[in-house]
């Protein structure tokens, strides 16, 4: 007479937390085993990774720089997933935001105090503009936003390559694939870490609070959970869904602005560095909570940093993708298993 | 009488001995012992959550019992899964048919059957289907597509499919829920034929008159335990109800009112003028329906499920815009499809499928409780949403609905169907100052909760609300209604005063015959 296994309709958060910690440990163990099998010393590499990430000031600064865009692209995707909208185009909106901010920074003569706010505003608006077409198509015509947002990523990416190598190319240093250095940059707050990191943290927290406390947040939550119930309650879903997507686009655009004005300082091809796609991972890790975006982005930043360390140890850069994929799979399994309890008789 | 058909010494087809099944925090079945005999129709009775479904899931191999044993034809058996139970001759007809709508009857019968030839020729399987139909005396059209069939015809296909797999025991879960009275009679004929041929039948049902009509014996479950097994000739419906709920509660056959029911000159809360509705495919679902809802009366809408009830409820609550005709709300023409405007005008709606259309299952009880009133203080304002106020609102609503909440923030899908229904009814009762449309409000409720639900509808009526009760349960309609309208194939077959309403007339109207047809018959 074995104890029956039963699926819970509502999983307690503690079970979930434990399951996820186990998933991370299982992923670590798998990576370690694979490294050992390929003739490396996992413990040695582990120590190296720890030292060059959380174990040193330089490593911590690096983590914060990685976290900054991930927080915002994560928030961009999370904001949509909450309402059952999948913004796969944070990458493209990131490029759009970075491009618009660079255009202001490079070509519009503004007084210093105004420069950064205007660049930020341009970034947000450009990100929102980049998602506007998919948003309208999704909200009123039910066109899948997954496809439209994804395809616009390639347009944005190629556009930036074109600008950075063509009309906006750097004629001062004749660098091949980037614009000139921006004249006004986001000031530093701690070593290489700039105020953009703080802004990203604040934006994430504010987003969570606003959605929990506003009528907009409530109505969009209903729309996401059950569109039929929203209609029944007299909620007009289309304008809300459109707004949600525009906000998502704006968040990713802001990420692009902060990256170009705070970290990279020039617009260059590939500046988005997959942050838009990794934002999906961050949003999925965070599940229902905006504040959880912070540890999720930190974990993702750690993995990115680990990839760099592994590269210096002559291990393929694709290892990052493999680790990320493995972690996502482990967490998906853990979330599901956490719902099952064995009942004692 | 049927019990004498077989010698007393013969073992029962299936003997359950001390079956127990436990879920977290719930004892679904405990020490249940029942004999299911050949040549017998055995009714399984019990309230929602009494453990009937769990027990049948054990019998059909879906669940493994945690204790006790099953003895098939004198030998102990264990079913590793549903295929094992089917191989042993135990077949189940579920409440929701498991047929492929786009396939023909013959194709559905051939589906997943190891006697189906590898090369499927339409002629061959149709011939086989017709042979089956003849053998078991269940009339079907072998070449008709499932989605063109009525619920009763689909059920016959489902039964035929189970029988064709060699079932010796047929289990039916609420088989009459979707049938018209005529179809019920033909189902019962088919079951009696199967019984008389030596088959064992188990029917799960709530409807006592059907138990009395068709069953030979019945077993009553309460809180997972067997209360008793009786020959049908030894019991009365009142006794069975007493066993089901553990106390002799009768649902009142009427809800007396302090003042007489409003007459034709009473103020109209809502008027439907020749309202027609078409679905996306252009099929007319509601055909020129004209109705006046009088303040302070209960209007019962009788009819078999799927005859335009969702469309009628939709038109009355603003979910569906009329294709033609118009709706007057408090004297003024109502906006087309604007549920928010209807709600603001005091129209409450308990929809048929509350989980799908009136609740957001993954959100908390609080979010769901305020769905109708989040726009007003204290929960909401122009821009704000006060989560704390929503929690307090939910707690107060739960008290009013007599639902015990573990936490107002826990997802509402964690509540039982009955509790969800109580919360929806309480929520809608709050906003329904003019009209309350309740579609199948008793679904998923046990008798105690049904009694409370009916009291609530009667109280709304006494408070001057025009109550519309859509139900397939004639007893419920007759108990509560002041007037009764019959809806068949989207048309209003007639509206009669309660005093003039006769069960047989309503039954005939429900099956699509004119009221005077019964005089000729």
Tab-separated table of N, CA and C in Angstrom, chain A residues 13-31 33 285 299 323 326-340:
chain	number	residue	atom	x	y	z
A	13	UNK	N	4.523	28.558	-1.704
A	13	UNK	CA	5.769	29.178	-2.165
A	13	UNK	C	7.018	28.489	-1.609
A	14	UNK	N	6.941	27.958	-0.384
A	14	UNK	CA	8.144	27.353	0.197
A	14	UNK	C	8.557	26.103	-0.567
A	15	UNK	N	7.551	25.300	-0.946
A	15	UNK	CA	7.853	24.098	-1.741
A	15	UNK	C	8.529	24.495	-3.045
A	16	UNK	N	8.011	25.572	-3.636
A	16	UNK	CA	8.529	26.041	-4.908
A	16	UNK	C	9.983	26.487	-4.757
A	17	UNK	N	10.247	27.237	-3.677
A	17	UNK	CA	11.595	27.753	-3.448
A	17	UNK	C	12.569	26.593	-3.290
A	18	UNK	N	12.189	25.601	-2.488
A	18	UNK	CA	13.065	24.448	-2.263
A	18	UNK	C	13.313	23.717	-3.577
A	19	UNK	N	12.247	23.530	-4.354
A	19	UNK	CA	12.370	22.809	-5.621
A	19	UNK	C	13.324	23.544	-6.552
A	20	UNK	N	13.247	24.872	-6.553
A	20	UNK	CA	14.101	25.635	-7.467
A	20	UNK	C	15.555	25.607	-7.035
A	21	UNK	N	15.774	25.654	-5.713
A	21	UNK	CA	17.160	25.562	-5.233
A	21	UNK	C	17.738	24.212	-5.646
A	22	UNK	N	16.936	23.158	-5.510
A	22	UNK	CA	17.393	21.830	-5.925
A	22	UNK	C	17.679	21.815	-7.425
A	23	UNK	N	16.854	22.519	-8.203
A	23	UNK	CA	17.054	22.544	-9.656
A	23	UNK	C	18.374	23.215	-9.998
A	24	UNK	N	18.673	24.329	-9.309
A	24	UNK	CA	19.938	25.029	-9.568
A	24	UNK	C	21.106	24.119	-9.200
A	25	UNK	N	20.990	23.444	-8.060
A	25	UNK	CA	22.071	22.548	-7.639
A	25	UNK	C	22.240	21.401	-8.644
A	26	UNK	N	21.117	20.880	-9.137
A	26	UNK	CA	21.192	19.781	-10.101
A	26	UNK	C	21.873	20.250	-11.378
A	27	UNK	N	21.562	21.486	-11.803
A	27	UNK	CA	22.207	22.017	-13.000
A	27	UNK	C	23.707	22.159	-12.775
A	28	UNK	N	24.062	22.715	-11.602
A	28	UNK	CA	25.485	22.868	-11.263
A	28	UNK	C	26.190	21.523	-11.308
A	29	UNK	N	25.561	20.523	-10.707
A	29	UNK	CA	26.165	19.196	-10.661
A	29	UNK	C	26.362	18.664	-12.079
A	30	UNK	N	25.340	18.860	-12.927
A	30	UNK	CA	25.434	18.378	-14.309
A	30	UNK	C	26.598	19.050	-15.029
A	31	UNK	N	26.685	20.391	-14.871
A	31	UNK	CA	27.769	21.121	-15.521
A	31	UNK	C	29.105	20.600	-15.021
A	33	UNK	N	29.825	17.653	-13.812
A	33	UNK	CA	30.090	16.302	-14.326
A	33	UNK	C	30.565	16.372	-15.778
A	285	UNK	N	11.895	32.839	-14.882
A	285	UNK	CA	12.419	32.508	-13.551
A	285	UNK	C	11.654	33.259	-12.475
A	299	UNK	N	20.974	35.836	-11.235
A	299	UNK	CA	21.371	34.476	-11.607
A	299	UNK	C	21.792	34.431	-13.067
A	323	UNK	N	24.134	25.905	-20.538
A	323	UNK	CA	23.841	26.004	-19.106
A	323	UNK	C	22.469	26.639	-18.897
A	326	UNK	N	19.841	24.157	-19.805
A	326	UNK	CA	19.750	23.125	-18.767
A	326	UNK	C	19.034	23.638	-17.536
A	327	UNK	N	19.351	24.878	-17.153
A	327	UNK	CA	18.733	25.453	-15.957
A	327	UNK	C	17.229	25.628	-16.160
A	328	UNK	N	16.862	26.122	-17.353
A	328	UNK	CA	15.430	26.313	-17.607
A	328	UNK	C	14.691	24.984	-17.546
A	329	UNK	N	15.287	23.957	-18.149
A	329	UNK	CA	14.639	22.642	-18.148
A	329	UNK	C	14.508	22.140	-16.716
A	330	UNK	N	15.597	22.284	-15.934
A	330	UNK	CA	15.561	21.783	-14.559
A	330	UNK	C	14.500	22.519	-13.759
A	331	UNK	N	14.390	23.832	-13.983
A	331	UNK	CA	13.420	24.600	-13.203
A	331	UNK	C	11.997	24.283	-13.634
A	332	UNK	N	11.794	24.062	-14.926
A	332	UNK	CA	10.448	23.685	-15.385
A	332	UNK	C	10.027	22.367	-14.742
A	333	UNK	N	10.978	21.418	-14.712
A	333	UNK	CA	10.671	20.126	-14.078
A	333	UNK	C	10.429	20.321	-12.584
A	334	UNK	N	11.264	21.145	-11.947
A	334	UNK	CA	11.138	21.341	-10.499
A	334	UNK	C	9.789	21.980	-10.152
A	335	UNK	N	9.384	22.968	-10.953
A	335	UNK	CA	8.098	23.634	-10.687
A	335	UNK	C	6.959	22.629	-10.753
A	336	UNK	N	7.050	21.718	-11.721
A	336	UNK	CA	5.986	20.734	-11.888
A	336	UNK	C	6.020	19.730	-10.733
A	337	UNK	N	7.215	19.265	-10.412
A	337	UNK	CA	7.322	18.260	-9.345
A	337	UNK	C	6.898	18.839	-8.002
A	338	UNK	N	7.120	20.149	-7.821
A	338	UNK	CA	6.774	20.771	-6.537
A	338	UNK	C	5.275	20.686	-6.288
A	339	UNK	N	4.499	20.494	-7.362
A	339	UNK	CA	3.049	20.452	-7.195
A	339	UNK	C	2.588	19.095	-6.677
A	340	UNK	N	3.503	18.106	-6.689
A	340	UNK	CA	3.073	16.771	-6.269
A	340	UNK	C	3.466	16.494	-4.821
